[in-house]
Coordinates of C-alpha atoms in Angstrom, one line a residue:
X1 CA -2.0 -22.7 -0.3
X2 CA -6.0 -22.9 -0.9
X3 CA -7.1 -23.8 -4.2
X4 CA -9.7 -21.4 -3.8
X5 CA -7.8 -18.6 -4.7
X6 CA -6.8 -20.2 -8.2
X7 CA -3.3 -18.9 -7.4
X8 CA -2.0 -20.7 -10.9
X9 CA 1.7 -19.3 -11.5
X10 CA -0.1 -17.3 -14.7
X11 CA 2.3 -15.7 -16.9
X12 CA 1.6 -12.4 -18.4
X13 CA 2.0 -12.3 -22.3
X14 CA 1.5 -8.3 -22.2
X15 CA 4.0 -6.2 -24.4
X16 CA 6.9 -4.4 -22.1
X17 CA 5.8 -1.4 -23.3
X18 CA 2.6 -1.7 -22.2
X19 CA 3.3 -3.1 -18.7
X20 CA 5.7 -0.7 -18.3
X21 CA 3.2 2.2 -19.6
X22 CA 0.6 1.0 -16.9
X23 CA 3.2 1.1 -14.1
X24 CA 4.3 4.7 -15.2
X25 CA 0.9 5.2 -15.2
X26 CA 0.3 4.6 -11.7
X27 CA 3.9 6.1 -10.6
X28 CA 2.5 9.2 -11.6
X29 CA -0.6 9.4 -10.1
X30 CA 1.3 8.3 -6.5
X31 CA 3.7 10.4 -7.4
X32 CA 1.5 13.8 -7.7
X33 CA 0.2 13.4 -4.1
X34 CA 3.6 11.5 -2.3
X35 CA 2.4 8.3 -2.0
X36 CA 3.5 5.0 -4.5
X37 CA 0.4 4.1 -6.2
X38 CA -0.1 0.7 -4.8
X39 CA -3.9 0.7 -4.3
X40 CA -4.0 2.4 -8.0
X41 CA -1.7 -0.5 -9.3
X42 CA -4.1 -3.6 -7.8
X43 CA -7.5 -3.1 -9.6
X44 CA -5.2 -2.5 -12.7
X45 CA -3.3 -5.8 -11.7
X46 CA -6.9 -7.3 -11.6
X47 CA -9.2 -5.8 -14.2
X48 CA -6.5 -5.4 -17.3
X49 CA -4.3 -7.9 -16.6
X50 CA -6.3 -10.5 -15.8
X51 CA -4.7 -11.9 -13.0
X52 CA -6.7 -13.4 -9.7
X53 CA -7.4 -11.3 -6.3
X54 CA -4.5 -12.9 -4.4
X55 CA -2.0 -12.9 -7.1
X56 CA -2.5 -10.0 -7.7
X57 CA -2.0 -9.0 -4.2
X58 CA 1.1 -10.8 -4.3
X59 CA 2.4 -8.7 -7.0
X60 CA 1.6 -5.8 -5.8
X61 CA 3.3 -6.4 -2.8
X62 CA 6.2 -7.2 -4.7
X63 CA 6.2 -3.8 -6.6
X64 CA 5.7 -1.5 -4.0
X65 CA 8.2 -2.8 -1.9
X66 CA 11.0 -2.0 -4.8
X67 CA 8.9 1.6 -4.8
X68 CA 10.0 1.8 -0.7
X69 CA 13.4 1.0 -1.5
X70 CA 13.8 3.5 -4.3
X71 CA 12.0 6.5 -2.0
X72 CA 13.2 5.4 1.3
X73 CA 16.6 7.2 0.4
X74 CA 15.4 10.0 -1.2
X75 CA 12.5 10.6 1.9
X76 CA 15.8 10.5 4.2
X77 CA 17.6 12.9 2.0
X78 CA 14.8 15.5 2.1
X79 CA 13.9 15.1 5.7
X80 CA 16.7 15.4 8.5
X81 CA 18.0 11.9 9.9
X82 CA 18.5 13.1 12.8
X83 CA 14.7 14.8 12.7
X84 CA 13.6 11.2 12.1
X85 CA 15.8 9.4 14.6
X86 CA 14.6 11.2 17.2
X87 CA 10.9 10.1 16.4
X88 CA 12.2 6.7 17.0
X89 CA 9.7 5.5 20.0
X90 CA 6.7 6.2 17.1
X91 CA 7.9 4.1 14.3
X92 CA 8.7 0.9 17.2
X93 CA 4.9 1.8 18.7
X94 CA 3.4 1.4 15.0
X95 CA 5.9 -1.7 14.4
X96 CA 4.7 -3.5 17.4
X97 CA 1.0 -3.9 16.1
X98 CA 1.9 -3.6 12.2
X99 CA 4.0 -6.8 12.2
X100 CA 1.4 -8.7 13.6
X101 CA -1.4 -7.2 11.7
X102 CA 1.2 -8.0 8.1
X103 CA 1.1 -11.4 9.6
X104 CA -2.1 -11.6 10.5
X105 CA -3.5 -10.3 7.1
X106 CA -1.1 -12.4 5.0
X107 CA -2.4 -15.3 6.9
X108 CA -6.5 -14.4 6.0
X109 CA -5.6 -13.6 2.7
X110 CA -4.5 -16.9 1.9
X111 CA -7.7 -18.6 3.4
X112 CA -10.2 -16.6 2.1
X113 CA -12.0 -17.2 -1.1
X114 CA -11.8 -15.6 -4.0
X115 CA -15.0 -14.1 -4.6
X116 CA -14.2 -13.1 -0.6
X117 CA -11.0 -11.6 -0.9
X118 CA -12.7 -9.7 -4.7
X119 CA -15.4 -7.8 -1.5
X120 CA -12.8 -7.5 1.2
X121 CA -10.5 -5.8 -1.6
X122 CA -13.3 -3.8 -2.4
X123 CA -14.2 -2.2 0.7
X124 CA -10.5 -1.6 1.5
X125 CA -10.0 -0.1 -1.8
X126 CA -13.2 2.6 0.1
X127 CA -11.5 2.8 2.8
X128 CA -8.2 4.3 1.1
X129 CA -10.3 6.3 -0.7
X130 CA -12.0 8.3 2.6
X131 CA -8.2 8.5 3.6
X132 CA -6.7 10.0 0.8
X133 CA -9.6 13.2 0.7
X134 CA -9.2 14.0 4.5
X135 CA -5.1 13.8 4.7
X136 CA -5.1 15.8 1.5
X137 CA -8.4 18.1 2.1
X138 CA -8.5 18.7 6.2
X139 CA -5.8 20.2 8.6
X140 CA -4.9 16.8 10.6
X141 CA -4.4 18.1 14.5
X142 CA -3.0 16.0 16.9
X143 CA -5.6 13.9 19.6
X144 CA -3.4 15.4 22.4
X145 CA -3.7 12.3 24.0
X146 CA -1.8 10.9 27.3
X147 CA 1.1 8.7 26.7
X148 CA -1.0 5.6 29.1
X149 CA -3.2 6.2 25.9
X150 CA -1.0 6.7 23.5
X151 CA 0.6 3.3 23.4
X152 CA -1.7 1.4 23.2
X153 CA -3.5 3.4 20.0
X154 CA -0.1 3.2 18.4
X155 CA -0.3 -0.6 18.9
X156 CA -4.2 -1.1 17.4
X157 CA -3.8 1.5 15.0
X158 CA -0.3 -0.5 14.2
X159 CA -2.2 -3.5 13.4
X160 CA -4.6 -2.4 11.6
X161 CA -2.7 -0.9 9.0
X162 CA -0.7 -4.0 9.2
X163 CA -3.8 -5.8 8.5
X164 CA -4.7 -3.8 5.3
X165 CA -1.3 -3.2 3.4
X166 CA -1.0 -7.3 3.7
X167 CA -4.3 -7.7 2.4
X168 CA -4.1 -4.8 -0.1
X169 CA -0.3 -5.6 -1.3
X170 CA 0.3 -1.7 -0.3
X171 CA 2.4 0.3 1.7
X172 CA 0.4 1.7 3.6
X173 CA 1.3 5.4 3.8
X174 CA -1.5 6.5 2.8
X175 CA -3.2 5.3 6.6
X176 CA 0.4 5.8 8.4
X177 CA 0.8 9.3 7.9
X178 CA -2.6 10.6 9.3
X179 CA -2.4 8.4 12.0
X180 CA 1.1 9.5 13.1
X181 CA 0.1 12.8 12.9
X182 CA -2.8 12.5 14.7
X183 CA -1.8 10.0 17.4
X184 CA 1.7 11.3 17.9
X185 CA 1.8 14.9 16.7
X186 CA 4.5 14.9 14.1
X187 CA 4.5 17.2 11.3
X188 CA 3.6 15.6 8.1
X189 CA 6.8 15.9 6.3
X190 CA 8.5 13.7 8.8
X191 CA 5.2 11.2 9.0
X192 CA 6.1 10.5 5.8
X193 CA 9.9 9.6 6.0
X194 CA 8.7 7.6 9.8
X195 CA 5.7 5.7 7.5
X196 CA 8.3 4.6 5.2
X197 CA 10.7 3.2 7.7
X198 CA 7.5 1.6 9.6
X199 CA 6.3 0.1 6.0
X200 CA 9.2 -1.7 5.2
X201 CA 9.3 -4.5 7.8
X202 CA 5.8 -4.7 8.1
X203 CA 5.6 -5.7 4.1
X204 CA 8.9 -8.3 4.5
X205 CA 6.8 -9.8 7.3
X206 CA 3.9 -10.1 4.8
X207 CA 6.3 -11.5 2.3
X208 CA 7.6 -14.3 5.0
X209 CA 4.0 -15.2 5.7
X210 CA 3.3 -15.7 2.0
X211 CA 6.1 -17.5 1.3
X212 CA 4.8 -20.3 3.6
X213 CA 2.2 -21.2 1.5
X214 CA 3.8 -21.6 -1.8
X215 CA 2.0 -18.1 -2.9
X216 CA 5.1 -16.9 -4.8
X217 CA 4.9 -19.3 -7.7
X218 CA 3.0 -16.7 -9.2
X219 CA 5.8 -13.7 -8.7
X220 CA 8.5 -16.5 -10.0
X221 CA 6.3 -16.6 -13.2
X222 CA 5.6 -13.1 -13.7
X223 CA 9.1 -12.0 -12.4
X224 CA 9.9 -10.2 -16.1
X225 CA 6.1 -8.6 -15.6
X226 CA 7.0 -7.6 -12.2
X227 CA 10.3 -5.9 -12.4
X228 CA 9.3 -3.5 -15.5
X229 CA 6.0 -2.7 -13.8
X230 CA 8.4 -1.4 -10.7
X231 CA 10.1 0.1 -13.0
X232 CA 7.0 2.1 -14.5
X233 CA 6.3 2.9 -11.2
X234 CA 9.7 4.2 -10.1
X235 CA 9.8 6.3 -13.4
X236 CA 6.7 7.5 -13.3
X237 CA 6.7 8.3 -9.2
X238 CA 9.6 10.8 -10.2
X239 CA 7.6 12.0 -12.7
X240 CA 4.6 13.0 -10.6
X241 CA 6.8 14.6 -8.2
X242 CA 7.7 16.6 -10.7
X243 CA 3.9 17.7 -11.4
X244 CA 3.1 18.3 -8.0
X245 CA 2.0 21.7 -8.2
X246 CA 0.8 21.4 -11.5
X247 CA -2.7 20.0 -10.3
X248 CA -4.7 22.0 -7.3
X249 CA -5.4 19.2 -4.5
X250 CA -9.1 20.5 -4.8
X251 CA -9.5 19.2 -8.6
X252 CA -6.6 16.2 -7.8
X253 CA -7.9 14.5 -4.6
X254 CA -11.6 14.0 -5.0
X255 CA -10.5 12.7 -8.9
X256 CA -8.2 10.0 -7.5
X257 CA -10.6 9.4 -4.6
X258 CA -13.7 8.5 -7.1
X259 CA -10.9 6.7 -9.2
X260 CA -10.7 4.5 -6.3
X261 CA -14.6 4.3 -5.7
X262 CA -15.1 3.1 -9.0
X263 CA -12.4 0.5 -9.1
X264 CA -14.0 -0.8 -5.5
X265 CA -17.3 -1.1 -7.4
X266 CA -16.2 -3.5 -10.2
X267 CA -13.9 -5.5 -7.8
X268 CA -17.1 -6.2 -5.4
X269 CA -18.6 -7.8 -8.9
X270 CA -15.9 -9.0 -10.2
X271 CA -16.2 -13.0 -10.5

């Protein structure tokens, strides 16, 4: 573990209510548009509760894979298992480049600096952003290509995202689904109960490569902080589900996008 990235097992001395409050908060907001918040939750892990880039990455991590446990059943539930069975060949093409991108990422996240990982975080948070407004604003169409061509995007797209939701401490739905509609041509109902089943291992692989450099004393401190935050989240993700119609996409979207944009530009400052 690099000193660099002042990964000091800081405890948080926040009230429940409040921690809790923050990660209904961010439920919500995933909630309202399917997704589970993650890349609201980590400027908020950063900027209110003061913690540093990578624990906070850490953390996050943490949360949102109790979020993919909670909504894995329930996506299964809505979706057809045997719908998603049969899509099986796209969730072990993504897997094949995602695991080695979560290990890949895990492993530059630990040796970067901070004030490195603070810009990287940043333009990543940008990069969500641009992804969220054209799944949730544009008709996604399928490439159409040839399975010799196919394969191989899977594979880099894979690791890409693998790359990212280490990084980020996401999920990573919100780059899996438009990517396995548009690679692979599945509707985007079932994208979403496939991104799910590809997210899972690719975050415990993140996990295992964090674990090696003692990068969980932090989670072991905070573990109070960390399980009512998930909690928040869980709450507040049924919550938002519940609101999904409330809110057009046209006024939603482009809110949560420059939500995003604006969190990106304090973390590139942030010291």
């Amino acid at each position: 573990m690099t000193t660099d990235q002042n990964l000091v097992p800081l405890r948080s001395t926040h009230a429940a209510p409040v921690v809790f409050g923050a990660g209904a908060a961010i439920g919500v907001l995933g909630g309202m548009i399917g997704l589970g918040g993650a890349e609201f939750r980590l400027p908020l892990l950063i900027g209110v509760f003061g913690f540093a880039a990578l624990s906070a990455v850490i953390l996050n991590k943490a949360m949102s894979l109790v979020v993919v446990l909670v909504a894995l059943p329930a996506r299964l539930a809505a979706v057809p298992a045997a719908e998603v069975a049969a899509r099986w060949p796209v969730a072990v093409n993504l897997l094949a480049g995602s695991l080695l991108g979560a290990w890949a990422g895990a492993s530059w996240a630990v040796r970067m600096r901070s004030s490195t990982l603070y810009k990287v975080l940043a333009a990543l948070m940008v990069l969500m952003a641009a992804a969220l407004l054209v799944t949730h604003t544009t008709t996604l169409d399928t490439l159409a290509l040839p399975l010799w061509a196919q394969v191989p995007c899977g594979v880099v797209a894979g690791f890409g995202i693998g790359v990212v939701a280490a990084i980020m401490g996401v999920a990573g739905g919100e780059l899996l689904i438009p990517t396995i509609v548009l690679l692979f041509g599945v509707d985007i109902k079932t994208a979403g109960s496939l991104s799910l089943l590809v997210s899972l291992p690719t975050m415990l692989v993140a996990f295992a490569r964090y674990s090696r450099d003692g990068s969980f004393a932090v989670l072991g401190a905070n573990l109070r902080f960390t399980v009512i935050m998930a909690s928040g989240s869980v709450a507040g993700a049924v919550m938002g589900g519940l609101l999904l119609e409330v809110f057009p996409d046209l006024v939603l979207i482009p809110a949560l996008a420059l939500i995003l944009l604006v969190s990106a530009a304090k973390l590139a400052r942030h010291k």
